[in-house]
XYZ file of C-alpha atoms in Angstrom:
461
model
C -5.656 23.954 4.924
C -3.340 22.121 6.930
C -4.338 18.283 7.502
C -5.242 17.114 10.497
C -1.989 15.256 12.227
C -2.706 11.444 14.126
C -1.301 12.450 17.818
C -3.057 9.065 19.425
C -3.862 5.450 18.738
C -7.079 4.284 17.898
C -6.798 1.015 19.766
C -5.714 0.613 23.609
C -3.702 -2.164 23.067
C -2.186 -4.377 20.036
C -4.393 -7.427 21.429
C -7.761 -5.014 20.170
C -6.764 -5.778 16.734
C -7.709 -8.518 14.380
C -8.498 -9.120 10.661
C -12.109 -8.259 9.324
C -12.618 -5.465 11.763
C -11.748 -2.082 11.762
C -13.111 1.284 14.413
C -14.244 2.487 11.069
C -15.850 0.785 8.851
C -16.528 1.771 5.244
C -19.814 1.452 3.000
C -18.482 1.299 -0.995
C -19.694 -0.315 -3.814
C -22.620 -2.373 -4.146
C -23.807 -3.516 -0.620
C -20.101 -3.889 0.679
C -19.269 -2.602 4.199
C -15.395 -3.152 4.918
C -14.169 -3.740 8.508
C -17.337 -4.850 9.704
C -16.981 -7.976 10.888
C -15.750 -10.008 7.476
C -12.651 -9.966 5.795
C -13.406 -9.737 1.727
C -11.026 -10.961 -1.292
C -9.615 -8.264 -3.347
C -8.137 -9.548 -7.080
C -5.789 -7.711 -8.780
C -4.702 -7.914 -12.252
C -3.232 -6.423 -15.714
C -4.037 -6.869 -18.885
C -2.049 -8.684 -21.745
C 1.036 -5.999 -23.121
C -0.852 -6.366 -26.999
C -4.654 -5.312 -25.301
C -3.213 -1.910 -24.903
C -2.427 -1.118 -28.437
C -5.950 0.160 -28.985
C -9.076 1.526 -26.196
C -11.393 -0.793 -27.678
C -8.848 -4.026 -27.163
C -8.255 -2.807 -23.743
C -11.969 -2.261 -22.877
C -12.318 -5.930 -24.163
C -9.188 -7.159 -22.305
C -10.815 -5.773 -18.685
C -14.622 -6.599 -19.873
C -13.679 -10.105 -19.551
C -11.277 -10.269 -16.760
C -14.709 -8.719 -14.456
C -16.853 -11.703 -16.331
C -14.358 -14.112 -15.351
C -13.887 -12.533 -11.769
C -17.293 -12.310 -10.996
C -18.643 -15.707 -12.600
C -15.866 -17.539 -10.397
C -17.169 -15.814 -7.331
C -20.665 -16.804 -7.789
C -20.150 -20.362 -8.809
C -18.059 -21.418 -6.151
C -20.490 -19.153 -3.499
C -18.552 -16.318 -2.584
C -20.796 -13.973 -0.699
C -18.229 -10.947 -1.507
C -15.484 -9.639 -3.808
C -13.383 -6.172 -4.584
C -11.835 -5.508 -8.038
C -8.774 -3.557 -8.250
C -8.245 -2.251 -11.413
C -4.497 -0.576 -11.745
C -4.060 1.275 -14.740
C -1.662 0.830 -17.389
C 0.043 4.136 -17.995
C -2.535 4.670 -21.040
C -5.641 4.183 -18.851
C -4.149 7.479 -16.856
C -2.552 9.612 -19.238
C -5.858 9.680 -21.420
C -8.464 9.979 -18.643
C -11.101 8.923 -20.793
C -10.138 5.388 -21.588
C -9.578 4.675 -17.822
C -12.897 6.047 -17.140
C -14.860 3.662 -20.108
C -12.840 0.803 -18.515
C -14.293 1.721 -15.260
C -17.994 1.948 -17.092
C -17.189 -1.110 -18.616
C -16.601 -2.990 -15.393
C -19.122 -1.527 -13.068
C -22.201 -2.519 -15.525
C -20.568 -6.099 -15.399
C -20.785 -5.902 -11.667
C -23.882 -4.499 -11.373
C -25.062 -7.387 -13.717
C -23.971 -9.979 -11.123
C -25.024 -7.768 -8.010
C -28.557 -7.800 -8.944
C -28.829 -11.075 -10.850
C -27.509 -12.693 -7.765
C -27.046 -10.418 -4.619
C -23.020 -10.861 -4.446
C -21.727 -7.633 -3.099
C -18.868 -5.917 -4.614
C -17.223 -2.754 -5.477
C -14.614 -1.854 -8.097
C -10.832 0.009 -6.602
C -9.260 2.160 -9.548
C -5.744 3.120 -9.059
C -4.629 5.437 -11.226
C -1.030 5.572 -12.275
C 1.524 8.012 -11.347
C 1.784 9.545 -14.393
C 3.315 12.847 -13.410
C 6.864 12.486 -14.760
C 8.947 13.493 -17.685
C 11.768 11.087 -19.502
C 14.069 12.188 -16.998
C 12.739 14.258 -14.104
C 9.591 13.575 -11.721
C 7.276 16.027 -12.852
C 5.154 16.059 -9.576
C 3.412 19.906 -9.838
C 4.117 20.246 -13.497
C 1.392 20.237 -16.221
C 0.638 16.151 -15.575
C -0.967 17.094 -11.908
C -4.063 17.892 -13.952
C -4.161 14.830 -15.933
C -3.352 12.762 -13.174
C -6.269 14.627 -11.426
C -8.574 14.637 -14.454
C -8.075 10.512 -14.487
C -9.225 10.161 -10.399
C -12.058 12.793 -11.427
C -13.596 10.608 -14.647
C -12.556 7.162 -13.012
C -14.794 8.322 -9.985
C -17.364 9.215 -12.348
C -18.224 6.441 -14.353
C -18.325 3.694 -11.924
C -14.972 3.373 -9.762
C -16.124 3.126 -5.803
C -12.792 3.191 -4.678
C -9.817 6.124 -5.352
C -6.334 4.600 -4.638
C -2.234 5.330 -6.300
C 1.275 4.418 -5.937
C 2.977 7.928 -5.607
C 5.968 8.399 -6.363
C 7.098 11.621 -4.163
C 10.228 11.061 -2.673
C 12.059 8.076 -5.169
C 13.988 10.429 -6.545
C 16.091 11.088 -3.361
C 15.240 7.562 -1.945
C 16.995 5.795 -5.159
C 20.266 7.280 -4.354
C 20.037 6.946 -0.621
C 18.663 3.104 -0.194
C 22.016 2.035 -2.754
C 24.601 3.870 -0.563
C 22.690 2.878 3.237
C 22.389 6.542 3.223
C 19.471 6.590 6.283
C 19.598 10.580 6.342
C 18.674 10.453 2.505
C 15.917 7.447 3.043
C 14.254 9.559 6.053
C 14.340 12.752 3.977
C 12.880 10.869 0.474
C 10.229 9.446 2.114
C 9.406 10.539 5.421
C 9.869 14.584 3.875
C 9.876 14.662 0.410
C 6.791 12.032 0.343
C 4.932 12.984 2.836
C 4.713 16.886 1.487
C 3.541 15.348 -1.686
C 1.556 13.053 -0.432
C -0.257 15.644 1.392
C -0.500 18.071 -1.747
C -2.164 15.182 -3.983
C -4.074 13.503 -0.809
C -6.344 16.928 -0.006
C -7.212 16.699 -3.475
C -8.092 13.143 -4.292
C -10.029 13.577 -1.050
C -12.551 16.426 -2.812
C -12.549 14.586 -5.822
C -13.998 11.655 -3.910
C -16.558 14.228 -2.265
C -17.449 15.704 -5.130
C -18.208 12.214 -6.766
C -19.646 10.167 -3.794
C -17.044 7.865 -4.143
C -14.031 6.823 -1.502
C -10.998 8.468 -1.360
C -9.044 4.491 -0.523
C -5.360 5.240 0.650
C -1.848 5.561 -0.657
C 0.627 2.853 -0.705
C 4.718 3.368 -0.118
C 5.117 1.098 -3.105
C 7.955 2.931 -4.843
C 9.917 3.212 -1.982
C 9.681 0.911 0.897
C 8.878 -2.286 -1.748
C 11.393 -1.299 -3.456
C 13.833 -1.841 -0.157
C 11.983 -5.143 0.078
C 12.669 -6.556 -3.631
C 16.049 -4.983 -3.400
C 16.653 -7.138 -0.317
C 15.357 -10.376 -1.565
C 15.456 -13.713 0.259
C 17.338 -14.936 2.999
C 20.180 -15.758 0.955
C 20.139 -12.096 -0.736
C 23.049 -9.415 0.375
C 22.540 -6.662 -1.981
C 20.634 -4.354 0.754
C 20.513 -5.675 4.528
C 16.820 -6.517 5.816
C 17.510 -4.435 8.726
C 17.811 -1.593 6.261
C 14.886 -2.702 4.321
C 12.555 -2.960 7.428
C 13.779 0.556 8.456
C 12.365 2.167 4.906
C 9.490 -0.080 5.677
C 9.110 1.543 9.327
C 9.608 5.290 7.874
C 7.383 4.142 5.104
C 3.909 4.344 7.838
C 4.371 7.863 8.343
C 4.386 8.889 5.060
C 1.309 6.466 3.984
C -0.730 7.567 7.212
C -0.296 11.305 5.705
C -3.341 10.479 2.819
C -5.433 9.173 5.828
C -4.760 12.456 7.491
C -5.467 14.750 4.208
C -8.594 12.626 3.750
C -8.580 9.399 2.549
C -10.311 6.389 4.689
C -9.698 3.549 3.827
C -9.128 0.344 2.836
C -5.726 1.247 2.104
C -4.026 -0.712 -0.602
C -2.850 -4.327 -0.689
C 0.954 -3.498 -1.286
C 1.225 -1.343 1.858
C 3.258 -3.572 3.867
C 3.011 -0.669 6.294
C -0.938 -0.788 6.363
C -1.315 -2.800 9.678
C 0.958 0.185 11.254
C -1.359 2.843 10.059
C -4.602 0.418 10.773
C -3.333 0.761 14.651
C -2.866 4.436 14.469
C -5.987 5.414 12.284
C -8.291 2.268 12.876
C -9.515 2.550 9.484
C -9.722 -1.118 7.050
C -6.749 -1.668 5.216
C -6.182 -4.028 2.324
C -3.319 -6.544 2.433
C -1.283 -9.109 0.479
C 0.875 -12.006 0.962
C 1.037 -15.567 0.701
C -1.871 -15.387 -2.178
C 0.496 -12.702 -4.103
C 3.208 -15.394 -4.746
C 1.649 -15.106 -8.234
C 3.278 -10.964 -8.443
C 6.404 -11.270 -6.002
C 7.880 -13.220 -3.304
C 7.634 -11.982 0.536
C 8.828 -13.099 4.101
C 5.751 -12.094 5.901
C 3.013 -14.389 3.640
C 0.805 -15.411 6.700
C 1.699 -13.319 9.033
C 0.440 -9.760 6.718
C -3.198 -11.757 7.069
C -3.529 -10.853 10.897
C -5.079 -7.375 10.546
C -6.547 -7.732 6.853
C -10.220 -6.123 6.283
C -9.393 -6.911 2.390
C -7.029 -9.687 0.926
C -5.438 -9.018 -2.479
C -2.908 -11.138 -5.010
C -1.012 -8.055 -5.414
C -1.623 -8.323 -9.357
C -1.667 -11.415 -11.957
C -1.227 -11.160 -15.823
C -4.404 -11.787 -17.413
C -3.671 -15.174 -19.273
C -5.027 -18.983 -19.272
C -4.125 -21.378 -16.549
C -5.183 -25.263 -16.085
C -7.777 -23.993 -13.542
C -9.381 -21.340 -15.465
C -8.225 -18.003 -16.094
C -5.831 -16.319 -13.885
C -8.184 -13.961 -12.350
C -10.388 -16.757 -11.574
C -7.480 -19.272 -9.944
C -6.697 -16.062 -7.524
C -9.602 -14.660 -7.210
C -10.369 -18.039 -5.892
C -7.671 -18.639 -3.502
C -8.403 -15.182 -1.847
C -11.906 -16.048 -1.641
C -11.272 -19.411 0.217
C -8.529 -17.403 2.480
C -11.416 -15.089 3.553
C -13.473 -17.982 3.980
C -11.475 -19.316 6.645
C -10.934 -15.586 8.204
C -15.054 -15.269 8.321
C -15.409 -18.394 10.256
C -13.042 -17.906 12.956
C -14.911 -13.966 13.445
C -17.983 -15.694 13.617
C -17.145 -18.465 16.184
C -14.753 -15.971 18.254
C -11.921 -17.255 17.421
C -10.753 -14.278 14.808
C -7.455 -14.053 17.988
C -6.009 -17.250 18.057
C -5.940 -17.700 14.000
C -4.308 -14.143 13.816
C -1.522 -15.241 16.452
C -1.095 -18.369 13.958
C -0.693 -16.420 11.133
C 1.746 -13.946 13.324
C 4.110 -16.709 14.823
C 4.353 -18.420 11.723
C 6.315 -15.678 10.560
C 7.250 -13.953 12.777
C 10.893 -15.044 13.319
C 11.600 -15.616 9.685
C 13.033 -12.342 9.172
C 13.916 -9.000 10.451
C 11.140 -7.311 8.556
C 8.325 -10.294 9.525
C 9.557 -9.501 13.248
C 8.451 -5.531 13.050
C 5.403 -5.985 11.149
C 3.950 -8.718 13.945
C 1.085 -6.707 14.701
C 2.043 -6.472 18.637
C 6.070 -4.647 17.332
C 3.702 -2.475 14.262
C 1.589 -1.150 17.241
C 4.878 -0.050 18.996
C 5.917 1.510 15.805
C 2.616 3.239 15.430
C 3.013 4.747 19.166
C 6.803 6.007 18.105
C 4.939 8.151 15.141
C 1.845 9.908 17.222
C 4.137 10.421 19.296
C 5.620 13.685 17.940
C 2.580 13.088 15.102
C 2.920 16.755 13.987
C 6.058 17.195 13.122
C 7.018 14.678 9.556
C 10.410 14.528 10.004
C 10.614 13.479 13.667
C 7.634 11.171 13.689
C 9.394 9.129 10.454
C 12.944 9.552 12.770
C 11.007 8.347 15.903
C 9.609 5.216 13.973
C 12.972 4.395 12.419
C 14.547 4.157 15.962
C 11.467 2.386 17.683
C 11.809 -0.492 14.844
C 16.180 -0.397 15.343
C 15.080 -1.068 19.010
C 12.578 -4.078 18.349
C 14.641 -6.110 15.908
C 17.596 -5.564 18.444
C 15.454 -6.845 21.182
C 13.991 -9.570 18.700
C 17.975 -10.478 18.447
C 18.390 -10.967 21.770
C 15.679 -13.851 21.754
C 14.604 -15.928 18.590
C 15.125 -13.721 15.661
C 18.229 -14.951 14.288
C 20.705 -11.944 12.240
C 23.836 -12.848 10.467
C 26.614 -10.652 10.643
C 26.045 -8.842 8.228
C 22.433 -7.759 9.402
C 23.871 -6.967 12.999
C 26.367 -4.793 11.225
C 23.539 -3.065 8.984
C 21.557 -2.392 12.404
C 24.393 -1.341 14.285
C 25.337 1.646 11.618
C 21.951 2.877 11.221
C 21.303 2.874 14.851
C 24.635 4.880 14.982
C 23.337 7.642 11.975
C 20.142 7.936 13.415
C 21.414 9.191 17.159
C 23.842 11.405 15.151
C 20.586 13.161 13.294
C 19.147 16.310 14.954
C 15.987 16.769 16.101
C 15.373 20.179 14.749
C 13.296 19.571 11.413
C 13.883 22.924 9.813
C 17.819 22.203 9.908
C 17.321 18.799 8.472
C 14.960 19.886 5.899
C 17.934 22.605 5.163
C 20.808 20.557 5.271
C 19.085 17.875 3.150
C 18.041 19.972 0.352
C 21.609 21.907 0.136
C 23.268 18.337 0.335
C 20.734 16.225 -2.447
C 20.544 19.085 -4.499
C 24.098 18.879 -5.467
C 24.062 15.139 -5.362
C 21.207 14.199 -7.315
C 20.801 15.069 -10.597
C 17.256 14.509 -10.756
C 15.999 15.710 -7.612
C 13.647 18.749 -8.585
C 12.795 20.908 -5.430
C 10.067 22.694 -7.011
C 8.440 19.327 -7.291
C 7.846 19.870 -3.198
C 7.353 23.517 -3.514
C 10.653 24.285 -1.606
């Protein structure tokens, strides 16, 4: 069965959009209702390297981090809070220990739930384990395990279904290092989205099966990568116009688990997730300034506008002056939502996202397209040929080209070097056809003799 393709927006306009509220709304967990009307705190976190040398140390490790977590919340009167457990590779690759972790937690939570009515629900994201020493292994024998992981996870307590897939990095490692825009539209926007698809329809019956929520998909592997790789403002490894571009060709390819079944929230590290919030109008989880703790960003306030859940990205599991880590973050989150709640209740929810927006949004060229108002444009590019992959990720490329060059003309400031970035990809994406079959063709004859790794069976081509 094919999935269904997005071919509209679900808002009228940008201005309909605002953190804490989403078209569609989604009941998880104990008493939680996401994109309702309140924004919720999501923490993150991984356990010390030495708590996974056994199951037992590691069910320890995550028994306390929810303790911690949830004892925080409650003493400093947090109505609300989301756990995002993300496994270490063990946790996947032997189902059963991520699925006692997952037991572990939930009778924590439930603990606090009815001991003192805070609501909460637990996210597992399971790791992409399907890969070999030297080869992504993404049909091979590890689908089932990888599968088998969502399946037990689901059963023993997790609410929430969510991954990092990998489909596409292969092809997208080579590309991003040589500006090679054919190669990043064809790893990710092609190559990711048929995977993402494949693994997407079946997460989603998982989740059906179980009564839990099939969450969302996050471009992590690809489009963060163009963001680390790109750095600060001082940075020239990889141009930020080039970085923003994987970013823009990154929403297509996340929007595809929406459209195989998932609903939402989508995860924190989707930078992408406000573009696929104004496309699907499902709740998306985001991160920012409050994930200094994991990485560094240009758009720390300005990723809060369109928030239904606010995450730290992830924090090693260690003391701090404050508490423990969990706590201190779980914390700041917590007091960011705060602040989110109150303007939604007194109607002002518009003029603190437009703070958050223009505090940002002229920072960089990737701040600039993800300004909710610019991701909304970007959004229309994709439904706009929505069922074809390879046009809809082309379309969305060129719509973002066009908005940082208009952005140039007025306050967002490029040094040569970015205008020169912008300029060539704008250049290799008018050269590109239109016809998907001959790019799919062209592609695979051209990165099958280029890269090494680059499997085709893995996309059943």
């Amino acid at each position: 069965m094919a999935a269904k393709r997005y071919t509209s927006m679900a808002y009228a306009s940008a201005d309909e959009m605002s953190f804490g509220v989403s078209k569609y709304p989604v009941k998880a967990g104990l008493g939680l209702e996401i994109g309702a009307g309140y924004t919720i705190p999501e923490i993150n976190y991984a356990p010390r390297p030495a708590a996974g040398a056994s199951k037992e140390k590691l069910i320890k490790e995550y028994e306390k981090i929810t303790t911690d977590v949830m004892s925080r919340m409650v003493q400093v009167g947090f109505p609300a809070i989301i756990l995002e457990t993300e496994h270490v590779q063990q946790m996947s690759n032997n189902p059963s220990w991520g699925a006692e972790v997952a037991h572990a937690q939930k009778t924590i939570m439930e603990e606090y739930h009815d001991e003192y009515g805070i609501k909460c629900a637990l996210r597992h994201t399971i790791g992409d384990i399907r890969e070999n020493r030297d080869f992504l292994q993404l049909r091979g024998d590890k689908y089932s395990v990888f599968l088998e992981a969502f399946e037990e996870c689901a059963k023993s307590g997790a609410d929430m279904l969510s991954v990092e897939s990998m489909g596409g990095k292969e092809v997208f490692d080579q590309a991003i290092l040589r500006n090679d825009i054919a190669g990043m539209l064809y790893g990710i926007g092609c190559l990711g989205s048929i995977d993402m698809e494949m693994i997407w329809t079946d997460i989603a019956k998982i989740a059906k099966k179980t009564g839990t929520i099939a969450a969302g998909d996050t471009d992590c592997a690809q489009a963060n990568t163009a963001m680390f790789i790109g750095g600060g403002l001082l940075d020239k490894n990889l141009a930020h116009t080039l970085a923003v571009l994987a970013r823009a060709i990154s929403a297509p390819r996340t929007l595809c688990g929406f459209e195989a079944g998932a609903v939402g929230p989508g995860k924190d590290c989707g930078y992408e997730n406000v573009i696929i919030k104004a496309i699907t109008g499902m709740p998306m989880a985001q991160e920012g300034k409050s994930s200094t703790c994991a990485h560094s960003d240009l758009v720390g306030n300005l990723i809060m506008q369109c928030c239904d859940c606010w995450s730290n990205e992830s924090v090693e599991y260690h003391g701090e002056f404050g508490g423990t880590t969990v706590q201190c973050w779980s914390e700041s989150l917590a007091y960011d939502c705060a602040l989110m709640n109150t303007a939604l209740e007194t109607k002002n929810e518009k003029v603190l996202r437009d703070l958050f927006m223009l505090s940002d949004r002229y920072r960089d060229p990737q701040s600039y397209a993800l300004a909710y108002d610019n991701a909304y444009k970007i959004g229309q590019a994709i439904v706009k040929d929505g069922d074809n992959i390879y046009l809809r990720a082309k379309n969305a490329a060129i719509e973002c080209c066009n908005i940082i060059s208009e952005g140039a003309a007025g306050k967002l400031a490029l040094s040569r070097f970015e205008t020169k970035a912008l300029a060539d990809a704008k250049a290799s994406l008018d050269s590109l056809t239109d016809d998907m079959d001959k790019f799919m063709d062209d592609c695979l004859t051209k990165y099958k003799s280029e890269v090494k790794v680059f499997l085709p069976e893995n996309y059943g081509l």
